[in-house]
mmCIF file of C-alpha atoms in Angstrom:
data_model
loop_
_atom_site.group_PDB
_atom_site.id
_atom_site.type_symbol
_atom_site.label_atom_id
_atom_site.label_comp_id
_atom_site.label_asym_id
_atom_site.label_seq_id
_atom_site.Cartn_x
_atom_site.Cartn_y
_atom_site.Cartn_z
ATOM 1 C CA MET A 100 0.007 -0.012 -0.030
ATOM 2 C CA LEU A 101 2.854 2.383 0.912
ATOM 3 C CA VAL A 102 4.528 1.825 -2.467
ATOM 4 C CA ALA A 103 1.254 2.502 -4.316
ATOM 5 C CA LEU A 104 0.728 5.677 -2.420
ATOM 6 C CA ILE A 105 4.190 6.955 -3.192
ATOM 7 C CA ARG A 106 4.145 5.735 -6.728
ATOM 8 C CA ASP A 107 0.763 7.056 -7.654
ATOM 9 C CA LEU A 108 0.606 10.280 -5.505
ATOM 10 C CA LYS A 109 4.272 11.304 -5.393
ATOM 11 C CA PRO A 110 4.022 12.938 -1.867
ATOM 12 C CA GLN A 111 6.226 15.721 -0.652
ATOM 13 C CA CYS A 112 7.774 15.443 2.705
ATOM 14 C CA TYR A 113 8.419 18.395 5.071
ATOM 15 C CA GLU A 114 10.283 18.727 8.236
ATOM 16 C CA ALA A 115 8.011 19.493 11.196
ATOM 17 C CA ALA A 116 10.542 19.485 14.083
ATOM 18 C CA GLU A 117 14.106 18.242 14.906
ATOM 19 C CA ALA A 118 15.653 16.792 17.936
ATOM 20 C CA PRO A 119 19.401 17.436 17.533
ATOM 21 C CA GLN A 120 20.201 15.519 20.652
ATOM 22 C CA THR A 121 18.967 12.206 19.048
ATOM 23 C CA LYS A 122 19.726 13.290 15.417
ATOM 24 C CA THR A 123 16.028 12.827 14.758
ATOM 25 C CA ALA A 124 13.860 14.734 12.203
ATOM 26 C CA PHE A 125 10.116 14.569 12.387
ATOM 27 C CA VAL A 126 8.394 14.984 9.073
ATOM 28 C CA PHE A 127 4.859 14.955 7.621
ATOM 29 C CA CYS A 128 4.214 13.688 4.040
ATOM 30 C CA VAL A 129 1.361 14.965 1.978
ATOM 31 C CA ALA A 130 0.202 14.003 -1.453
ATOM 32 C CA VAL A 131 -2.275 16.021 -3.596
ATOM 33 C CA ARG A 132 -4.629 14.186 -5.882
ATOM 34 C CA THR A 133 -4.194 15.288 -9.444
ATOM 35 C CA GLU A 134 -7.226 13.732 -11.085
ATOM 36 C CA GLY A 135 -10.594 12.244 -10.504
ATOM 37 C CA ALA A 136 -13.286 13.365 -7.988
ATOM 38 C CA GLY A 137 -10.779 14.118 -5.360
ATOM 39 C CA LYS A 138 -8.576 16.313 -7.545
ATOM 40 C CA GLY A 139 -6.814 18.979 -5.536
ATOM 41 C CA SER A 140 -7.497 17.093 -2.163
ATOM 42 C CA ARG A 141 -4.694 16.466 0.258
ATOM 43 C CA ILE A 142 -3.795 13.171 1.726
ATOM 44 C CA ASP A 143 -1.653 12.909 4.775
ATOM 45 C CA LEU A 144 0.371 9.704 4.374
ATOM 46 C CA GLY A 145 0.577 9.073 8.113
ATOM 47 C CA THR A 146 -3.229 9.336 8.504
ATOM 48 C CA ALA A 147 -3.705 7.108 5.434
ATOM 49 C CA LEU A 148 -1.451 4.402 6.601
ATOM 50 C CA ILE A 149 -2.731 4.472 10.257
ATOM 51 C CA ALA A 150 -6.431 4.557 9.259
ATOM 52 C CA THR A 151 -5.983 1.525 6.989
ATOM 53 C CA GLY A 152 -4.126 -0.338 9.808
ATOM 54 C CA PHE A 153 -0.722 -0.446 8.153
ATOM 55 C CA ALA A 154 0.912 1.795 10.966
ATOM 56 C CA PHE A 155 0.086 2.836 14.367
ATOM 57 C CA ALA A 156 -0.067 6.146 16.256
ATOM 58 C CA ALA A 157 2.852 7.031 18.419
ATOM 59 C CA LEU A 158 2.392 7.889 22.068
ATOM 60 C CA LYS A 159 4.485 9.885 24.389
ATOM 61 C CA PRO A 160 6.150 8.214 27.343
ATOM 62 C CA ASP A 161 3.252 9.444 29.556
ATOM 63 C CA GLY A 162 0.777 7.550 27.222
ATOM 64 C CA SER A 163 -0.743 10.619 25.584
ATOM 65 C CA ALA A 164 -0.828 10.931 21.824
ATOM 66 C CA VAL A 165 2.057 12.485 20.099
ATOM 67 C CA HIS A 166 -0.542 13.684 17.282
ATOM 68 C CA ALA A 167 -4.238 13.262 18.355
ATOM 69 C CA PRO A 168 -5.497 12.831 14.800
ATOM 70 C CA TYR A 169 -3.296 9.857 14.274
ATOM 71 C CA LEU A 170 -4.607 8.241 17.428
ATOM 72 C CA GLU A 171 -8.146 8.754 16.148
ATOM 73 C CA ALA A 172 -7.201 7.312 12.798
ATOM 74 C CA GLN A 173 -5.866 4.226 14.652
ATOM 75 C CA ARG A 174 -9.144 3.868 16.604
ATOM 76 C CA VAL A 175 -10.968 3.866 13.166
ATOM 77 C CA ALA A 176 -8.655 0.995 12.024
ATOM 78 C CA GLN A 177 -8.999 -0.925 15.207
ATOM 79 C CA ASN A 178 -12.775 -0.613 15.237
ATOM 80 C CA SER A 179 -13.014 -1.945 11.751
ATOM 81 C CA HIS A 180 -10.458 -4.615 12.365
ATOM 82 C CA THR A 181 -8.350 -3.632 9.264
ATOM 83 C CA GLY A 182 -4.819 -4.124 8.541
ATOM 84 C CA LEU A 183 -2.652 -5.026 11.630
ATOM 85 C CA TRP A 184 -5.980 -4.741 13.763
ATOM 86 C CA ALA A 185 -7.531 -7.692 11.869
ATOM 87 C CA PHE A 186 -5.565 -10.076 14.101
ATOM 88 C CA ARG A 187 -7.226 -10.165 17.565
ATOM 89 C CA ASP A 188 -4.199 -11.536 19.252
ATOM 90 C CA LEU A 189 -2.003 -8.533 17.994
ATOM 91 C CA PRO A 190 -0.326 -7.100 21.108
ATOM 92 C CA ASP A 191 -0.550 -3.309 21.265
ATOM 93 C CA PRO A 192 2.702 -1.959 19.785
ATOM 94 C CA ASN A 193 2.596 1.113 21.998
ATOM 95 C CA ALA A 194 2.234 -0.971 25.185
ATOM 96 C CA ILE A 195 5.432 -2.892 24.127
ATOM 97 C CA ILE A 196 7.322 0.291 23.341
ATOM 98 C CA LEU A 197 6.353 2.141 26.451
ATOM 99 C CA ARG A 198 7.175 -0.945 28.685
ATOM 100 C CA ALA A 199 10.593 -1.026 27.097
ATOM 101 C CA LEU A 200 11.056 2.830 27.571
ATOM 102 C CA ARG A 201 10.139 2.566 31.254
ATOM 103 C CA GLN A 202 12.364 -0.452 31.803
ATOM 104 C CA ALA A 203 15.306 1.339 30.192
ATOM 105 C CA SER A 204 14.817 4.556 32.035
ATOM 106 C CA PRO A 205 17.384 5.237 34.830
ATOM 107 C CA SER A 206 14.641 5.810 37.285
ATOM 108 C CA ALA A 207 13.028 2.462 36.604
ATOM 109 C CA SER A 208 16.268 0.610 37.024
ATOM 110 C CA ALA A 209 17.582 2.512 39.942
ATOM 111 C CA SER A 210 17.745 0.689 43.197
ATOM 112 C CA PRO A 211 16.263 2.377 46.198
ATOM 113 C CA PRO A 212 18.629 4.060 48.500
ATOM 114 C CA PRO A 213 19.910 2.013 51.481
ATOM 115 C CA PRO A 214 18.015 2.794 54.825
#
């Protein structure tokens, strides 16, 4: 699906933010339909991939959404059991990631001070 979206719509990606300490750039990619009934409409690739169940919305370490519209798109995919969410035994990817972050954080692994 990602290949078809890129091949057919030729999206443009733009930097939204940068985290120099981790050498991470956050981007959003948008495609504009050039023909058909949707001509001129913009498609956010992140939303498209998440809403169809081929990606999932990122959460902050506190469990809140990084981008609320993506979390809503994920709920649509989950409720319609599409893509990844077609499998009832799929573990929640964010639960796995957040658990790993908590286990790796210094406060989670620090032993309590001696009495």
